[in-house]
Coordinates of C-alpha atoms and ligand atoms in Angstrom, one line a residue:
X1 CA -9.3 -16.0 -9.3
X2 CA -12.7 -15.6 -10.7
X3 CA -14.4 -17.9 -8.1
X4 CA -16.9 -15.9 -6.1
X5 CA -15.6 -14.6 -2.8
X6 CA -17.2 -15.8 0.3
X7 CA -19.5 -13.2 1.8
X8 CA -17.3 -12.9 4.9
X9 CA -14.2 -12.1 2.9
X10 CA -14.5 -8.4 3.6
X11 CA -14.7 -8.9 7.3
X12 CA -11.6 -11.1 7.2
X13 CA -9.5 -8.7 5.1
X14 CA -6.7 -6.4 6.4
X15 CA -6.8 -4.3 3.2
X16 CA -9.5 -3.4 0.8
X17 CA -9.6 -1.8 -2.6
X18 CA -12.7 0.0 -3.8
X19 CA -12.8 0.1 -7.6
X20 CA -15.1 2.8 -9.1
X21 CA -15.9 1.6 -12.6
X22 CA -18.2 4.6 -13.1
X23 CA -15.1 6.8 -12.7
X24 CA -13.2 4.5 -15.1
X25 CA -15.9 4.9 -17.7
X26 CA -16.1 8.7 -17.1
X27 CA -12.3 8.9 -17.6
X28 CA -12.5 6.9 -20.8
X29 CA -15.2 9.2 -22.1
X30 CA -13.2 12.3 -21.3
X31 CA -10.1 10.8 -23.0
X32 CA -12.3 10.1 -26.1
X33 CA -13.5 13.7 -26.1
X34 CA -9.9 14.9 -26.4
X35 CA -9.6 13.3 -29.8
X36 CA -13.2 13.3 -31.1
X37 CA -12.4 12.2 -34.6
X38 CA -10.5 9.1 -33.5
X39 CA -11.7 5.9 -31.9
X40 CA -10.8 5.7 -28.3
X41 CA -9.3 2.4 -27.3
X42 CA -8.2 1.3 -23.8
X43 CA -5.0 -0.2 -22.5
X44 CA -5.7 -3.0 -20.0
X45 CA -2.2 -4.4 -19.6
X46 CA -0.9 -5.5 -16.2
X47 CA -4.3 -6.6 -15.0
X48 CA -5.8 -3.3 -16.1
X49 CA -3.2 -1.3 -14.2
X50 CA -4.0 -3.4 -11.1
X51 CA -7.8 -2.8 -10.9
X52 CA -8.6 -6.2 -12.5
X53 CA -9.1 -6.9 -16.2
X54 CA -12.4 -8.6 -15.3
X55 CA -13.6 -5.2 -13.9
X56 CA -12.2 -2.9 -16.6
X57 CA -13.1 -4.8 -19.8
X58 CA -16.8 -5.3 -19.3
X59 CA -17.4 -1.8 -17.9
X60 CA -15.5 -0.2 -20.9
X61 CA -17.1 -2.5 -23.5
X62 CA -20.6 -1.6 -22.1
X63 CA -19.7 2.0 -22.5
X64 CA -18.7 1.4 -26.2
X65 CA -15.0 0.7 -26.2
X66 CA -14.2 -1.6 -29.1
X67 CA -10.4 -2.0 -29.0
X68 CA -8.3 -3.2 -26.1
X69 CA -4.5 -3.4 -25.8
X70 CA -2.8 -5.8 -23.5
X71 CA 1.0 -6.4 -23.0
X72 CA 0.9 -10.2 -22.8
X73 CA -0.8 -13.0 -24.7
X74 CA -2.3 -14.5 -21.5
X75 CA -3.9 -11.1 -20.7
X76 CA -5.4 -10.9 -24.2
X77 CA -6.9 -14.4 -23.8
X78 CA -8.5 -13.3 -20.6
X79 CA -9.8 -10.1 -22.2
X80 CA -11.3 -12.2 -25.1
X81 CA -13.1 -14.3 -22.5
X82 CA -14.7 -11.0 -21.3
X83 CA -15.5 -9.5 -24.7
X84 CA -16.2 -11.8 -27.7
X85 CA -16.3 -9.0 -30.3
X86 CA -13.6 -6.4 -29.5
X87 CA -10.3 -6.0 -31.3
X88 CA -7.7 -7.1 -28.9
X89 CA -4.0 -6.3 -29.5
X90 CA -1.0 -7.8 -27.8
X91 CA 1.6 -5.0 -27.5
X92 CA 4.5 -7.3 -26.6
X93 CA 4.0 -8.9 -30.0
X94 CA 4.2 -12.4 -31.3
X95 CA 5.4 -14.9 -28.7
X96 CA 7.6 -17.4 -30.7
X97 CA 5.7 -20.4 -31.9
X98 CA 2.4 -19.2 -30.5
X99 CA 0.6 -18.1 -33.7
X100 CA -2.1 -20.7 -33.2
X101 CA -3.0 -19.2 -29.8
X102 CA -3.6 -15.7 -31.4
X103 CA -5.7 -17.3 -34.1
X104 CA -7.7 -19.5 -31.7
X105 CA -8.7 -16.5 -29.7
X106 CA -8.8 -13.9 -32.5
X107 CA -6.0 -11.8 -31.1
X108 CA -3.8 -9.4 -32.9
X109 CA -0.1 -9.3 -32.2
X110 CA 1.7 -5.9 -32.5
X111 CA 4.7 -6.9 -34.6
X112 CA 7.9 -5.0 -34.0
X113 CA 10.7 -6.8 -35.8
X114 CA 11.4 -8.4 -39.1
X115 CA 11.7 -11.8 -37.3
X116 CA 8.2 -11.4 -36.0
X117 CA 6.8 -10.3 -39.3
X118 CA 8.3 -13.3 -41.1
X119 CA 7.1 -15.8 -38.5
X120 CA 3.6 -14.2 -38.5
X121 CA 3.4 -14.2 -42.4
X122 CA 4.6 -17.8 -42.5
X123 CA 2.0 -18.8 -39.9
X124 CA -0.8 -17.0 -41.8
X125 CA 0.2 -18.6 -45.1
X126 CA 0.3 -22.1 -43.6
X127 CA -2.9 -21.8 -41.6
X128 CA -5.0 -19.5 -43.7
X129 CA -5.5 -17.2 -40.7
X130 CA -6.5 -13.7 -41.8
X131 CA -7.1 -12.1 -38.4
X132 CA -4.7 -9.2 -38.8
X133 CA -1.7 -7.8 -37.0
X134 CA -0.5 -4.4 -36.1
X135 CA 2.9 -3.0 -37.0
X136 CA 4.9 -1.1 -34.4
X137 CA 7.4 1.4 -35.9
X138 CA 10.0 2.9 -33.6
X139 CA 10.1 6.7 -33.8
X140 CA 12.4 7.3 -30.9
X141 CA 11.6 5.2 -27.9
X142 CA 14.1 2.6 -29.1
X143 CA 12.4 -0.2 -27.1
X144 CA 10.0 -2.1 -29.4
X145 CA 9.3 -1.5 -33.0
X146 CA 10.8 -1.6 -36.4
X147 CA 13.2 1.2 -37.3
X148 CA 12.0 3.5 -40.0
X149 CA 14.8 2.3 -42.4
X150 CA 13.8 -1.3 -41.7
X151 CA 10.1 -0.5 -42.5
X152 CA 11.3 1.1 -45.8
X153 CA 13.4 -2.0 -46.6
X154 CA 10.5 -4.3 -45.8
X155 CA 8.4 -2.4 -48.4
X156 CA 11.2 -2.3 -50.9
X157 CA 11.7 -6.1 -50.8
X158 CA 8.0 -6.4 -51.7
X159 CA 6.8 -7.9 -48.4
X160 CA 3.2 -9.1 -48.6
X161 CA 2.6 -8.3 -45.0
X162 CA -0.2 -5.7 -44.7
X163 CA -0.7 -4.4 -41.1
X164 CA -4.2 -3.7 -40.0
X165 CA -2.9 -0.9 -37.7
X166 CA 0.2 1.2 -37.6
X167 CA 1.4 2.2 -34.2
X168 CA 4.3 4.1 -32.5
X169 CA 4.8 5.1 -28.9
X170 CA 5.8 8.5 -27.4
X171 CA 8.7 8.4 -24.9
X172 CA 8.1 11.9 -23.4
X173 CA 4.4 12.7 -23.9
X174 CA 4.2 13.7 -20.2
X175 CA 6.8 16.4 -20.8
X176 CA 5.2 18.6 -23.4
X177 CA 8.4 20.8 -23.9
X178 CA 10.6 17.8 -24.6
X179 CA 12.2 18.0 -28.1
X180 CA 11.8 14.3 -28.7
X181 CA 8.0 14.8 -29.0
X182 CA 8.4 16.8 -32.2
X183 CA 10.9 14.4 -33.7
X184 CA 8.6 11.4 -33.0
X185 CA 5.5 13.2 -34.4
X186 CA 7.4 14.1 -37.6
X187 CA 8.8 10.5 -37.9
X188 CA 5.3 9.1 -37.4
X189 CA 3.9 11.2 -40.2
X190 CA 6.7 10.0 -42.4
X191 CA 5.9 6.3 -41.5
X192 CA 2.2 6.8 -42.3
X193 CA 3.2 7.9 -45.8
X194 CA 4.8 4.5 -46.3
X195 CA 1.5 2.7 -45.4
X196 CA -1.2 4.7 -47.1
X197 CA -4.7 3.7 -46.0
X198 CA -3.6 1.8 -42.9
X199 CA -5.2 3.1 -39.7
X200 CA -2.7 4.8 -37.3
X201 CA -2.4 5.1 -33.6
X202 CA 0.2 7.2 -31.6
X203 CA -1.3 8.6 -28.4
X204 CA -1.0 7.2 -24.9
X205 CA -2.8 9.1 -22.1
X206 CA -0.4 12.1 -22.0
X207 CA -0.2 12.3 -25.8
X208 CA -3.9 13.2 -25.7
X209 CA -2.9 16.4 -23.8
X210 CA -0.1 17.6 -26.1
X211 CA -1.0 20.7 -28.1
X212 CA -1.1 19.0 -31.5
X213 CA -4.1 16.8 -32.4
X214 CA -2.4 13.4 -32.4
X215 CA -5.6 11.3 -32.3
X216 CA -5.1 9.8 -35.8
X217 CA -7.5 6.9 -36.1
X218 CA -7.3 5.3 -32.7
X219 CA -5.9 6.3 -29.3
X220 CA -4.4 4.1 -26.6
X221 CA -5.0 5.7 -23.1
X222 CA -4.0 3.7 -20.1
X223 CA -3.1 5.5 -16.9
X224 CA -5.6 8.3 -17.3
X225 CA -8.4 5.8 -17.4
X226 CA -7.4 4.5 -14.0
X227 CA -7.1 8.1 -12.5
X228 CA -3.4 8.8 -12.9
X229 CA -2.5 12.4 -13.9
X230 CA -1.6 12.5 -17.6
X231 CA -0.5 16.2 -17.2
X232 CA 2.0 15.9 -14.3
X233 CA 2.7 19.7 -14.2
X234 CA -1.0 20.6 -14.0
X235 CA -3.9 19.6 -11.8
X236 CA -5.2 16.1 -12.5
X237 CA -8.2 16.2 -14.9
X238 CA -9.1 12.6 -14.2
X239 CA -11.4 11.1 -11.6
X240 CA -9.9 8.8 -9.0
X241 CA -10.8 5.1 -9.6
X242 CA -9.1 3.3 -6.8
X243 CA -9.3 3.7 -3.0
X244 CA -6.9 1.7 -0.9
X245 CA -7.8 1.2 2.8
X246 CA -6.1 -0.6 5.6
X247 CA -7.6 -2.1 8.7
X248 CA -6.4 -1.0 12.2
X249 CA -5.1 -4.0 14.1
X250 CA -4.0 -2.2 17.2
X251 CA -3.7 1.3 18.7
X252 CA -0.9 2.0 21.2
X253 CA 0.9 4.7 23.0
X254 CA 4.6 5.4 23.0
X255 CA 6.7 7.6 25.3
X256 CA 9.2 10.3 24.1
X257 CA 12.4 8.6 23.1
X258 CA 10.8 5.3 22.1
X259 CA 11.6 4.1 18.6
X260 CA 9.2 2.4 16.2
X261 CA 9.7 -0.4 13.7
X262 CA 12.6 -2.1 12.0
X263 CA 15.9 -0.2 12.2
X264 CA 14.5 2.1 14.9
X265 CA 14.5 4.9 12.3
X266 CA 11.7 6.9 13.8
X267 CA 11.9 8.1 17.4
X268 CA 9.0 9.7 19.2
X269 CA 9.7 13.2 20.3
X270 CA 6.6 13.5 22.5
X271 CA 4.0 11.2 23.9
X272 CA 2.5 9.7 20.8
X273 CA -0.4 7.5 19.7
X274 CA 0.1 5.0 16.9
X275 CA -2.3 3.0 14.8
X276 CA -0.9 -0.3 13.4
X277 CA -2.6 -1.3 10.1
X278 CA -2.5 -4.7 8.4
X279 CA -1.1 -3.6 5.0
X280 CA 2.6 -3.6 4.1
X281 CA 5.0 -3.8 1.2
X282 CA 3.8 -7.4 0.5
X283 CA 0.6 -5.7 -0.6
X284 CA 2.4 -3.3 -2.8
X285 CA 2.3 -0.5 -0.2
X286 CA 5.8 0.4 -1.1
X287 CA 8.6 0.4 1.5
X288 CA 10.0 3.5 -0.1
X289 CA 7.1 5.4 1.5
X290 CA 8.7 4.8 5.0
X291 CA 9.5 7.8 7.1
X292 CA 12.3 8.5 9.6
X293 CA 13.5 11.2 11.9
X294 CA 15.1 12.8 8.9
X295 CA 12.4 12.8 6.3
X296 CA 8.7 12.5 5.9
X297 CA 7.2 10.2 3.3
X298 CA 3.8 8.6 2.8
X299 CA 0.7 9.8 4.6
X300 CA -2.5 8.1 5.7
X301 CA -5.9 9.8 5.9
X302 CA -7.6 9.0 9.2
X303 CA -10.3 10.6 11.3
X304 CA -10.5 13.5 8.8
X305 CA -6.8 14.4 8.9
X306 CA -3.5 13.5 7.2
X307 CA -1.4 11.4 9.5
X308 CA 2.3 10.5 8.8
X309 CA 3.7 7.1 8.6
X310 CA 5.9 6.4 11.6
X311 CA 9.1 4.5 10.7
X312 CA 9.6 1.7 8.2
X313 CA 6.7 0.1 6.3
X314 CA 7.1 -3.6 6.9
X315 CA 5.9 -6.6 5.0
X316 CA 2.5 -6.9 6.5
X317 CA 2.2 -3.9 8.8
X318 CA 2.4 -0.2 8.7
X319 CA 2.5 2.2 11.7
X320 CA 0.7 5.5 11.5
X321 CA 1.2 8.4 13.9
X322 CA -2.3 9.4 14.9
X323 CA -1.2 11.7 17.7
X324 CA -2.9 14.7 16.0
X325 CA -6.4 13.1 16.4
X326 CA -8.4 13.3 19.6
X327 CA -8.0 10.2 21.7
X328 CA -10.5 7.5 20.8
X329 CA -11.0 8.7 17.2
X330 CA -9.4 5.5 15.8
X331 CA -10.1 2.1 17.2
X332 CA -9.2 -1.5 16.4
X333 CA -11.1 -2.6 13.3
X334 CA -11.4 0.8 11.7
X335 CA -10.4 1.5 8.1
X336 CA -7.8 4.1 7.2
X337 CA -7.3 5.5 3.7
X338 CA -3.8 5.0 2.2
X339 CA -4.7 6.2 -1.3
X340 CA -8.0 7.5 -2.8
X341 CA -10.0 10.7 -2.9
X342 CA -8.0 12.3 -0.2
X343 CA -4.6 10.9 -1.2
X344 CA -4.3 10.9 -5.0
X345 CA -2.2 8.1 -6.4
X346 CA 0.2 10.6 -8.0
X347 CA 0.8 12.1 -4.5
X348 CA 1.3 8.7 -2.9
X349 CA 3.8 7.9 -5.7
X350 CA 5.7 11.2 -5.3
X351 CA 6.1 10.5 -1.6
X352 CA 7.4 7.0 -2.4
X353 CA 9.8 8.1 -5.1
X354 CA 8.0 6.5 -8.0
X355 CA 5.1 7.1 -10.5
X356 CA 1.5 6.3 -10.1
X357 CA 1.8 3.5 -12.6
X358 CA 3.9 1.5 -10.1
X359 CA 1.6 2.3 -7.2
X360 CA -1.4 0.8 -9.1
X361 CA 0.3 -2.2 -10.7
X362 CA 1.9 -3.1 -7.4
X363 CA -1.4 -3.5 -5.6
X364 CA -1.2 -7.0 -4.2
X365 CA -3.5 -10.0 -4.3
X366 CA -4.5 -9.9 -0.6
X367 CA -6.8 -7.0 -0.8
X368 CA -10.5 -7.5 -0.6
X369 CA -11.7 -6.0 -3.9
X370 CA -15.0 -4.1 -3.9
X371 CA -16.7 -3.0 -7.1
X372 CA -19.8 -1.0 -6.3
X373 CA -22.6 -1.6 -8.8
X374 CA -23.8 0.9 -11.3
X375 CA -20.6 1.5 -13.2
X376 CA -22.2 2.1 -16.5
X377 CA -24.8 4.7 -15.5
X378 CA -22.6 7.8 -15.4
Ligands
PLP1 C1 1.4 1.3 -21.8 C2 1.2 1.8 -23.2 C3 0.2 2.7 -23.5 C4 -0.6 3.4 -22.5 O1 0.2 4.4 -21.8 P1 -0.3 5.3 -20.6 O2 0.8 6.2 -20.4 O3 -0.6 4.4 -19.5 O4 -1.5 6.0 -21.2 C5 0.0 3.0 -24.9 N1 0.8 2.4 -25.8 C6 1.7 1.6 -25.6 C7 2.5 1.0 -26.7 C8 2.0 1.2 -24.3 O5 3.0 0.3 -24.0

C-alpha cells in the first residue's frame, strides 16, 4: 500500500480522491479551540475515516497533535510507524494474548472489562511493561466499558491496576436535547471521583458542541476532523476534506420511454443525455443512492450544475442525467464531482439513507488518491 504510485496512475484511474490535509489540520485546530483547556487528540480509526492513516497522522502530528486513537491493534501499529512519540490508544481494547504487541510498539489498550484488566495486569507483572492503559467506563452506551458498579467493585477489591486515562463515550452527543446526555455526563463525573488524579476524556466531535464544557483533560474528535457535520441540525462548521470525482467513460443519448440500468427502474420522459462514469458501489459509492421514476437520490455536480443519478448505481458504473447541461459540456475523460465542496458528505449520506461516517469509511481502494502538498501551512 505504501509503495509509490506510478506517475501514470492518475491517468489510468476511473475515480479519484483529493484529500485536503490543510483542511484536516484547520478542523483539528478548530476542535481544539472548542475546549481550550483540554488537549485535543485525534481519532484515526478505520484508516483515518477513509482518508488514509498515512495522510492523517503525519499532518496532525506536524500541527502538534500528541494523542491518537485507533480502533484496532494493526491500525495502532501503523500509526506508531508514522509517529514515534505520540500516545496511541487502541479503543477496541486488549486483543487476547497480544500484550507483547502493545508493548513492542508502545501502544495503550483501552481496557473495558475485568477480563481485560486481569490479563493486562498479569502481562505487565510478568513482563515488567509499564507503558500504561486506559480504562473505559460505560456511562450509558452499553457497548464497551466497565459498568460503574464493576469499577467500584474493582477498587473495593484493592486492584493494583492504575489507568493512565479514564474514558467514556457519549451515545447521543449529536442530539443535544437527548436526556441520555445529561445522565452520561453525571455518571462520568461520578466515575472521575473514583479515580482522583487520573486524566479524563469524554468528548467525541459532537460532544465538543454540547452546551456544557466537556473537554476534561483530553478530547477525541473523529468525524469533524474529516469534514463531517458534528451539529447535524445546524450548518456545518467544518471544512470539507475529501473530494470524490468520477471519470466519464461515455456520453450517450436516450429517447423518451427508454429505461436505464439494472431493473429498468428509471425511464426517460424526454430525449435525455447521459454521462456514464467509472465509479460504482464497489468503490463505496453506495447503491442506496440510486434513483428511480419514483424517487430522487444521489446527485453529481457536473458542468457547474447539479445532475441527478439515473437509475441504479451498479458495481463499477453510475449513470448521470446531464440533460440540463448544454450539449458538449461533458465529454469522455472528464471528471465529475460525486462528493466535495459542492456536495457535502452529509448531503450525500442523507440522499443515500446513511451517515457521513459510512460514506467516508466506504471509500474503496480503487481510487487514485491525491494529497496536494502544503497541508501544514494553514
Ligand atoms: C469513534 C469514536 C470517537 C470519535 O467519534 P466521532 O463521532 O467520529 O467524533 C471517540 N471516542 C470513541 C470511543 C469512539 O469510538
